[in-house]
Amino acid sequence: MSALLGLLAGPLLTALVRAFETRVAARTDAARISADLAGQAVRGEIEARAHARAVLGAEQGHFLSAARLGRLLFVLPLGLWWSAVIADSVFSFDWDVAALPPPLDEWAGGILLSLFLVDGVQGAVRAARAGMSGKG
């Protein structure tokens, strides 16, 4: 009986150990691949941010940069429209300024929010950073 158990236990035990080792190796490979992919994603994000910083740095010194021209293309017409609405409301002109169509009125609000809120916060953060670096 013990010979039969030894015979069954030997190959069975060897197969179980081999299966366990294969499973551990597969998990290790999957973890390594996952870590490699995560590392590539992080390196890609760092590289993209470095390029964005380089573009922003290059545009900082130019008055007519692409970012400023893009803003002007959106801001100037909206500023003219808002000025016409305010002037027509305050001075009761007979201009009858039309309302913006539905998607544009939401976009105008987003642009206004971006210009005054987001740019204002960015300016405050830059001023705070400049103040901190001047003290240290």
CSV table of N, CA and C in Angstrom, one decimal:
chain,number,residue,atom,x,y,z
A,1,MET,N,0.8,-1.2,0.0
A,1,MET,CA,0.0,0.0,0.0
A,1,MET,C,0.9,1.3,0.0
A,2,SER,N,1.9,1.3,0.8
A,2,SER,CA,2.8,2.4,0.9
A,2,SER,C,3.5,2.6,-0.4
A,3,ALA,N,3.8,1.5,-1.2
A,3,ALA,CA,4.4,1.7,-2.5
A,3,ALA,C,3.5,2.3,-3.4
A,4,LEU,N,2.2,2.0,-3.4
A,4,LEU,CA,1.2,2.6,-4.2
A,4,LEU,C,1.1,4.0,-3.9
A,5,LEU,N,1.0,4.4,-2.6
A,5,LEU,CA,0.9,5.8,-2.2
A,5,LEU,C,2.2,6.6,-2.6
A,6,GLY,N,3.3,6.0,-2.5
A,6,GLY,CA,4.6,6.6,-2.9
A,6,GLY,C,4.6,6.9,-4.4
A,7,LEU,N,4.1,5.9,-5.2
A,7,LEU,CA,4.1,6.0,-6.6
A,7,LEU,C,3.1,7.1,-7.0
A,8,LEU,N,1.9,7.2,-6.4
A,8,LEU,CA,1.0,8.2,-6.7
A,8,LEU,C,1.4,9.6,-6.2
A,9,ALA,N,1.9,9.6,-5.0
A,9,ALA,CA,2.3,10.9,-4.4
A,9,ALA,C,3.5,11.5,-5.1
A,10,GLY,N,4.4,10.7,-5.6
A,10,GLY,CA,5.6,11.3,-6.3
A,10,GLY,C,5.2,12.1,-7.5
A,11,PRO,N,4.6,11.4,-8.5
A,11,PRO,CA,4.2,12.1,-9.7
A,11,PRO,C,3.1,13.2,-9.5
A,12,LEU,N,2.2,12.9,-8.6
A,12,LEU,CA,1.2,13.9,-8.2
A,12,LEU,C,1.8,15.1,-7.6
A,13,LEU,N,2.6,14.9,-6.6
A,13,LEU,CA,3.3,15.9,-5.9
A,13,LEU,C,4.2,16.8,-6.9
A,14,THR,N,4.9,16.1,-7.7
A,14,THR,CA,5.7,16.8,-8.7
A,14,THR,C,4.9,17.6,-9.7
A,15,ALA,N,3.7,17.1,-10.1
A,15,ALA,CA,2.8,17.9,-11.0
A,15,ALA,C,2.3,19.1,-10.3
A,16,LEU,N,1.9,18.9,-9.0
A,16,LEU,CA,1.4,20.0,-8.2
A,16,LEU,C,2.4,21.1,-8.0
A,17,VAL,N,3.6,20.7,-7.7
A,17,VAL,CA,4.7,21.7,-7.5
A,17,VAL,C,5.0,22.4,-8.8
A,18,ARG,N,5.0,21.7,-9.9
A,18,ARG,CA,5.3,22.3,-11.2
A,18,ARG,C,4.1,23.3,-11.6
A,19,ALA,N,2.9,22.9,-11.3
A,19,ALA,CA,1.8,23.8,-11.6
A,19,ALA,C,1.9,25.0,-10.7
A,20,PHE,N,2.2,24.9,-9.5
A,20,PHE,CA,2.4,26.0,-8.6
A,20,PHE,C,3.5,27.0,-9.1
A,21,GLU,N,4.6,26.4,-9.5
A,21,GLU,CA,5.7,27.2,-10.0
A,21,GLU,C,5.3,27.9,-11.3
A,22,THR,N,4.6,27.3,-12.1
A,22,THR,CA,4.1,27.9,-13.4
A,22,THR,C,3.2,29.1,-13.0
A,23,ARG,N,2.3,28.9,-12.1
A,23,ARG,CA,1.4,29.9,-11.7
A,23,ARG,C,2.1,31.1,-11.1
A,24,VAL,N,3.1,30.9,-10.2
A,24,VAL,CA,3.9,31.9,-9.6
A,24,VAL,C,4.6,32.7,-10.7
A,25,ALA,N,5.2,32.0,-11.7
A,25,ALA,CA,6.0,32.6,-12.7
A,25,ALA,C,5.0,33.5,-13.6
A,26,ALA,N,3.8,33.0,-13.9
A,26,ALA,CA,2.9,33.7,-14.7
A,26,ALA,C,2.5,35.0,-13.9
A,27,ARG,N,2.2,34.9,-12.6
A,27,ARG,CA,1.9,36.1,-11.9
A,27,ARG,C,3.1,37.1,-11.9
A,28,THR,N,4.3,36.6,-11.7
A,28,THR,CA,5.5,37.5,-11.7
A,28,THR,C,5.6,38.2,-13.1
A,29,ASP,N,5.4,37.4,-14.2
A,29,ASP,CA,5.5,38.0,-15.5
A,29,ASP,C,4.4,39.1,-15.7
A,30,ALA,N,3.2,38.8,-15.2
A,30,ALA,CA,2.1,39.7,-15.4
A,30,ALA,C,2.4,41.0,-14.6
A,31,ALA,N,2.9,40.8,-13.4
A,31,ALA,CA,3.3,42.0,-12.5
A,31,ALA,C,4.4,42.8,-13.2
A,32,ARG,N,5.4,42.1,-13.8
A,32,ARG,CA,6.5,42.8,-14.4
A,32,ARG,C,6.0,43.6,-15.6
A,33,ILE,N,5.1,43.0,-16.4
A,33,ILE,CA,4.6,43.6,-17.6
A,33,ILE,C,3.7,44.8,-17.2
A,34,SER,N,2.9,44.6,-16.2
A,34,SER,CA,2.1,45.7,-15.6
A,34,SER,C,3.0,46.9,-15.2
A,35,ALA,N,4.0,46.6,-14.5
A,35,ALA,CA,4.9,47.6,-14.0
A,35,ALA,C,5.6,48.3,-15.1
A,36,ASP,N,6.0,47.5,-16.2
A,36,ASP,CA,6.7,48.1,-17.3
A,36,ASP,C,5.7,49.1,-18.0
A,37,LEU,N,4.4,48.7,-18.2
A,37,LEU,CA,3.5,49.5,-18.9
A,37,LEU,C,3.2,50.8,-18.0
A,38,ALA,N,3.1,50.7,-16.7
A,38,ALA,CA,2.9,51.8,-15.9
A,38,ALA,C,4.1,52.8,-16.0
A,39,GLY,N,5.3,52.2,-16.0
A,39,GLY,CA,6.5,53.1,-16.1
A,39,GLY,C,6.5,53.8,-17.5
A,40,GLN,N,6.1,53.1,-18.5
A,40,GLN,CA,6.1,53.8,-19.9
A,40,GLN,C,5.0,54.9,-19.9
A,41,ALA,N,3.9,54.7,-19.2
A,41,ALA,CA,2.8,55.7,-19.2
A,41,ALA,C,3.3,56.9,-18.4
A,42,VAL,N,4.0,56.7,-17.3
A,42,VAL,CA,4.6,57.8,-16.5
A,42,VAL,C,5.6,58.5,-17.3
A,43,ARG,N,6.5,57.8,-17.9
A,43,ARG,CA,7.6,58.5,-18.7
A,43,ARG,C,6.9,59.3,-19.9
A,44,GLY,N,5.9,58.7,-20.5
A,44,GLY,CA,5.2,59.4,-21.6
A,44,GLY,C,4.6,60.7,-21.1
A,45,GLU,N,3.9,60.7,-19.9
A,45,GLU,CA,3.3,61.8,-19.3
A,45,GLU,C,4.3,62.9,-19.0
A,46,ILE,N,5.4,62.5,-18.4
A,46,ILE,CA,6.5,63.4,-18.1
A,46,ILE,C,7.1,64.1,-19.3
A,47,GLU,N,7.2,63.3,-20.4
A,47,GLU,CA,7.7,63.9,-21.6
A,47,GLU,C,6.7,64.8,-22.2
A,48,ALA,N,5.4,64.5,-22.2
A,48,ALA,CA,4.4,65.4,-22.7
A,48,ALA,C,4.4,66.7,-22.0
A,49,ARG,N,4.5,66.6,-20.7
A,49,ARG,CA,4.5,67.8,-19.8
A,49,ARG,C,5.7,68.7,-20.1
A,50,ALA,N,6.9,68.0,-20.3
A,50,ALA,CA,8.1,68.8,-20.6
A,50,ALA,C,7.9,69.5,-22.0
A,51,HIS,N,7.3,68.9,-23.0
A,51,HIS,CA,7.1,69.5,-24.2
A,51,HIS,C,6.1,70.7,-24.1
A,52,ALA,N,5.1,70.5,-23.3
A,52,ALA,CA,4.1,71.6,-23.0
A,52,ALA,C,4.8,72.8,-22.4
A,53,ARG,N,5.6,72.5,-21.4
A,53,ARG,CA,6.3,73.5,-20.7
A,53,ARG,C,7.2,74.3,-21.7
A,54,ALA,N,7.9,73.5,-22.5
A,54,ALA,CA,8.8,74.2,-23.5
A,54,ALA,C,8.0,75.1,-24.5
A,55,VAL,N,6.8,74.6,-24.9
A,55,VAL,CA,6.0,75.5,-25.8
A,55,VAL,C,5.5,76.7,-25.0
A,56,LEU,N,5.1,76.5,-23.8
A,56,LEU,CA,4.6,77.7,-23.0
A,56,LEU,C,5.8,78.7,-22.8
A,57,GLY,N,6.9,78.1,-22.5
A,57,GLY,CA,8.1,79.0,-22.3
A,57,GLY,C,8.5,79.7,-23.5
A,58,ALA,N,8.4,79.1,-24.7
A,58,ALA,CA,8.7,79.8,-25.9
A,58,ALA,C,7.7,80.9,-26.3
A,59,GLU,N,6.5,80.6,-25.9
A,59,GLU,CA,5.4,81.6,-26.2
A,59,GLU,C,5.4,82.8,-25.2
A,60,GLN,N,6.0,82.6,-24.1
A,60,GLN,CA,5.9,83.7,-23.0
A,60,GLN,C,6.4,85.0,-23.5
A,61,GLY,N,7.5,85.0,-24.2
A,61,GLY,CA,8.2,86.2,-24.6
A,61,GLY,C,7.6,86.9,-25.8
A,62,HIS,N,6.6,86.3,-26.5
A,62,HIS,CA,6.1,86.8,-27.7
A,62,HIS,C,4.7,87.4,-27.4
A,63,PHE,N,4.4,88.6,-27.9
A,63,PHE,CA,3.1,89.3,-27.6
A,63,PHE,C,2.1,88.6,-28.5
A,64,LEU,N,2.4,88.2,-29.7
A,64,LEU,CA,1.4,87.6,-30.6
A,64,LEU,C,1.7,86.1,-30.7
A,65,SER,N,1.6,85.4,-29.6
A,65,SER,CA,1.8,84.0,-29.6
A,65,SER,C,0.5,83.3,-30.0
A,66,ALA,N,0.6,82.0,-30.3
A,66,ALA,CA,-0.6,81.2,-30.8
A,66,ALA,C,-1.7,81.2,-29.7
A,67,ALA,N,-1.3,81.1,-28.5
A,67,ALA,CA,-2.3,81.1,-27.4
A,67,ALA,C,-3.0,82.4,-27.3
A,68,ARG,N,-2.3,83.5,-27.4
A,68,ARG,CA,-2.9,84.8,-27.3
A,68,ARG,C,-3.8,85.1,-28.5
A,69,LEU,N,-3.3,84.7,-29.7
A,69,LEU,CA,-4.1,84.9,-30.9
A,69,LEU,C,-5.4,84.1,-30.8
A,70,GLY,N,-5.3,82.9,-30.3
A,70,GLY,CA,-6.5,82.0,-30.1
A,70,GLY,C,-7.5,82.6,-29.1
A,71,ARG,N,-7.0,83.2,-28.0
A,71,ARG,CA,-7.8,83.8,-27.0
A,71,ARG,C,-8.5,85.0,-27.7
A,72,LEU,N,-7.7,85.8,-28.4
A,72,LEU,CA,-8.3,87.0,-29.0
A,72,LEU,C,-9.4,86.7,-30.0
A,73,LEU,N,-9.3,85.6,-30.7
A,73,LEU,CA,-10.3,85.2,-31.7
A,73,LEU,C,-11.6,84.9,-31.0
A,74,PHE,N,-11.6,84.4,-29.7
A,74,PHE,CA,-12.8,84.2,-29.0
A,74,PHE,C,-13.2,85.3,-28.1
A,75,VAL,N,-12.3,86.0,-27.5
A,75,VAL,CA,-12.6,87.0,-26.5
A,75,VAL,C,-13.1,88.3,-27.2
A,76,LEU,N,-12.5,88.8,-28.2
A,76,LEU,CA,-12.9,90.0,-28.8
A,76,LEU,C,-14.3,90.1,-29.3
A,77,PRO,N,-14.8,89.0,-30.1
A,77,PRO,CA,-16.2,89.1,-30.4
A,77,PRO,C,-17.1,89.0,-29.2
A,78,LEU,N,-16.8,88.2,-28.2
A,78,LEU,CA,-17.6,88.2,-27.1
A,78,LEU,C,-17.6,89.5,-26.3
A,79,GLY,N,-16.4,90.1,-26.2
A,79,GLY,CA,-16.3,91.4,-25.6
A,79,GLY,C,-17.2,92.5,-26.3
A,80,LEU,N,-17.1,92.4,-27.6
A,80,LEU,CA,-17.9,93.4,-28.4
A,80,LEU,C,-19.4,93.1,-28.2
A,81,TRP,N,-19.8,91.9,-28.2
A,81,TRP,CA,-21.2,91.5,-28.0
A,81,TRP,C,-21.7,92.0,-26.6
A,82,TRP,N,-20.9,91.6,-25.5
A,82,TRP,CA,-21.3,92.0,-24.2
A,82,TRP,C,-21.3,93.5,-24.0
A,83,SER,N,-20.4,94.2,-24.7
A,83,SER,CA,-20.4,95.7,-24.6
A,83,SER,C,-21.6,96.2,-25.3
A,84,ALA,N,-22.0,95.6,-26.4
A,84,ALA,CA,-23.3,96.1,-27.1
A,84,ALA,C,-24.5,95.8,-26.2
A,85,VAL,N,-24.5,94.7,-25.5
A,85,VAL,CA,-25.7,94.4,-24.6
A,85,VAL,C,-25.7,95.3,-23.5
A,86,ILE,N,-24.6,95.6,-22.9
A,86,ILE,CA,-24.6,96.5,-21.7
A,86,ILE,C,-24.9,97.9,-22.2
A,87,ALA,N,-24.3,98.4,-23.3
A,87,ALA,CA,-24.6,99.8,-23.8
A,87,ALA,C,-26.1,99.9,-24.1
A,88,ASP,N,-26.6,98.9,-24.8
A,88,ASP,CA,-28.0,98.9,-25.2
A,88,ASP,C,-28.9,98.9,-23.9
A,89,SER,N,-28.6,98.2,-22.9
A,89,SER,CA,-29.4,98.1,-21.7
A,89,SER,C,-29.3,99.4,-20.9
A,90,VAL,N,-28.1,100.0,-20.7
A,90,VAL,CA,-27.9,101.1,-19.9
A,90,VAL,C,-28.4,102.4,-20.6
A,91,PHE,N,-28.1,102.6,-21.8
A,91,PHE,CA,-28.5,103.8,-22.5
A,91,PHE,C,-29.7,103.7,-23.4
A,92,SER,N,-30.4,102.6,-23.4
A,92,SER,CA,-31.7,102.3,-24.1
A,92,SER,C,-31.5,102.7,-25.6
A,93,PHE,N,-30.5,102.2,-26.2
A,93,PHE,CA,-30.4,102.4,-27.7
A,93,PHE,C,-31.4,101.5,-28.4
A,94,ASP,N,-31.6,101.8,-29.6
A,94,ASP,CA,-32.5,100.9,-30.4
A,94,ASP,C,-31.8,99.8,-31.2
A,95,TRP,N,-30.7,99.3,-30.6
A,95,TRP,CA,-29.9,98.3,-31.3
A,95,TRP,C,-30.5,97.0,-31.3
A,96,ASP,N,-31.3,96.6,-30.3
A,96,ASP,CA,-32.0,95.3,-30.3
A,96,ASP,C,-30.9,94.2,-30.5
A,97,VAL,N,-30.0,94.1,-29.6
A,97,VAL,CA,-28.9,93.1,-29.7
A,97,VAL,C,-29.5,91.7,-29.5
A,98,ALA,N,-29.2,90.8,-30.4
A,98,ALA,CA,-29.7,89.4,-30.4
A,98,ALA,C,-29.0,88.6,-29.3
A,99,ALA,N,-29.7,87.7,-28.8
A,99,ALA,CA,-29.1,86.7,-27.8
A,99,ALA,C,-28.2,85.7,-28.6
A,100,LEU,N,-27.3,85.2,-27.9
A,100,LEU,CA,-26.4,84.2,-28.6
A,100,LEU,C,-27.2,82.9,-28.7
A,101,PRO,N,-27.0,82.1,-29.7
A,101,PRO,CA,-27.7,80.8,-29.9
A,101,PRO,C,-27.3,79.8,-28.7
A,102,PRO,N,-28.1,78.8,-28.5
A,102,PRO,CA,-27.9,77.9,-27.3
A,102,PRO,C,-26.5,77.4,-27.1
A,103,PRO,N,-25.8,76.8,-28.0
A,103,PRO,CA,-24.5,76.3,-27.6
A,103,PRO,C,-23.5,77.4,-27.3
A,104,LEU,N,-23.6,78.5,-28.0
A,104,LEU,CA,-22.7,79.6,-27.9
A,104,LEU,C,-22.8,80.3,-26.6
A,105,ASP,N,-24.0,80.4,-26.0
A,105,ASP,CA,-24.2,81.1,-24.7
A,105,ASP,C,-23.5,80.4,-23.6
A,106,GLU,N,-23.5,79.0,-23.7
A,106,GLU,CA,-22.8,78.2,-22.7
A,106,GLU,C,-21.3,78.4,-22.8
A,107,TRP,N,-20.8,78.4,-24.1
A,107,TRP,CA,-19.4,78.5,-24.4
A,107,TRP,C,-18.9,79.9,-23.9
A,108,ALA,N,-19.7,80.9,-24.1
A,108,ALA,CA,-19.3,82.3,-23.7
A,108,ALA,C,-19.2,82.3,-22.2
A,109,GLY,N,-20.1,81.6,-21.5
A,109,GLY,CA,-19.9,81.6,-20.0
A,109,GLY,C,-18.7,80.8,-19.6
A,110,GLY,N,-18.3,79.7,-20.3
A,110,GLY,CA,-17.1,79.0,-20.0
A,110,GLY,C,-15.9,79.8,-20.3
A,111,ILE,N,-15.9,80.6,-21.4
A,111,ILE,CA,-14.8,81.4,-21.7
A,111,ILE,C,-14.6,82.5,-20.7
A,112,LEU,N,-15.7,83.1,-20.3
A,112,LEU,CA,-15.6,84.2,-19.3
A,112,LEU,C,-15.1,83.6,-18.0
A,113,LEU,N,-15.6,82.4,-17.6
A,113,LEU,CA,-15.1,81.8,-16.4
A,113,LEU,C,-13.6,81.5,-16.5
A,114,SER,N,-13.2,81.0,-17.6
A,114,SER,CA,-11.7,80.6,-17.8
A,114,SER,C,-10.9,81.9,-17.7
A,115,LEU,N,-11.3,82.9,-18.4
A,115,LEU,CA,-10.5,84.1,-18.4
A,115,LEU,C,-10.3,84.8,-17.0
A,116,PHE,N,-11.4,84.9,-16.3
A,116,PHE,CA,-11.3,85.7,-15.1
A,116,PHE,C,-11.0,84.8,-13.9
A,117,LEU,N,-11.6,83.6,-13.8
A,117,LEU,CA,-11.4,82.8,-12.6
A,117,LEU,C,-10.1,82.0,-12.7
A,118,VAL,N,-10.0,81.2,-13.8
A,118,VAL,CA,-8.8,80.3,-13.9
A,118,VAL,C,-7.5,81.2,-14.1
A,119,ASP,N,-7.5,82.1,-15.0
A,119,ASP,CA,-6.3,83.0,-15.2
A,119,ASP,C,-6.0,83.8,-13.9
A,120,GLY,N,-7.1,84.2,-13.2
A,120,GLY,CA,-6.8,84.9,-12.0
A,120,GLY,C,-6.2,84.1,-10.9
A,121,VAL,N,-6.6,82.8,-10.8
A,121,VAL,CA,-6.0,81.9,-9.8
A,121,VAL,C,-4.6,81.6,-10.3
A,122,GLN,N,-4.4,81.4,-11.5
A,122,GLN,CA,-3.0,81.1,-12.0
A,122,GLN,C,-2.1,82.3,-11.7
A,123,GLY,N,-2.6,83.5,-11.9
A,123,GLY,CA,-1.8,84.7,-11.6
A,123,GLY,C,-1.5,84.8,-10.1
A,124,ALA,N,-2.5,84.4,-9.3
A,124,ALA,CA,-2.3,84.5,-7.8
A,124,ALA,C,-1.2,83.4,-7.4
A,125,VAL,N,-1.3,82.2,-8.0
A,125,VAL,CA,-0.4,81.2,-7.7
A,125,VAL,C,1.0,81.6,-8.1
A,126,ARG,N,1.2,82.2,-9.3
A,126,ARG,CA,2.5,82.6,-9.7
A,126,ARG,C,3.0,83.7,-8.8
A,127,ALA,N,2.2,84.6,-8.4
A,127,ALA,CA,2.6,85.7,-7.5
A,127,ALA,C,3.1,85.1,-6.1
A,128,ALA,N,2.3,84.1,-5.6
A,128,ALA,CA,2.7,83.5,-4.4
A,128,ALA,C,4.0,82.7,-4.5
A,129,ARG,N,4.2,82.0,-5.6
A,129,ARG,CA,5.4,81.3,-5.8
A,129,ARG,C,6.6,82.3,-5.9
A,130,ALA,N,6.4,83.4,-6.6
A,130,ALA,CA,7.5,84.4,-6.7
A,130,ALA,C,7.8,85.0,-5.4
A,131,GLY,N,6.8,85.2,-4.5
A,131,GLY,CA,7.0,85.7,-3.2
A,131,GLY,C,7.7,84.8,-2.3
A,132,MET,N,7.4,83.5,-2.5
A,132,MET,CA,8.1,82.5,-1.7
A,132,MET,C,9.6,82.3,-2.1
A,133,SER,N,9.8,82.4,-3.4
A,133,SER,CA,11.2,82.2,-3.9
A,133,SER,C,12.0,83.4,-3.6
A,134,GLY,N,11.4,84.6,-3.4
A,134,GLY,CA,12.1,85.8,-3.1
A,134,GLY,C,12.5,85.8,-1.6
A,135,LYS,N,11.7,85.1,-0.8
A,135,LYS,CA,12.0,85.1,0.7
A,135,LYS,C,13.1,84.1,1.0
A,136,GLY,N,13.2,83.0,0.2
A,136,GLY,CA,14.1,81.9,0.6
A,136,GLY,C,15.5,82.2,0.1
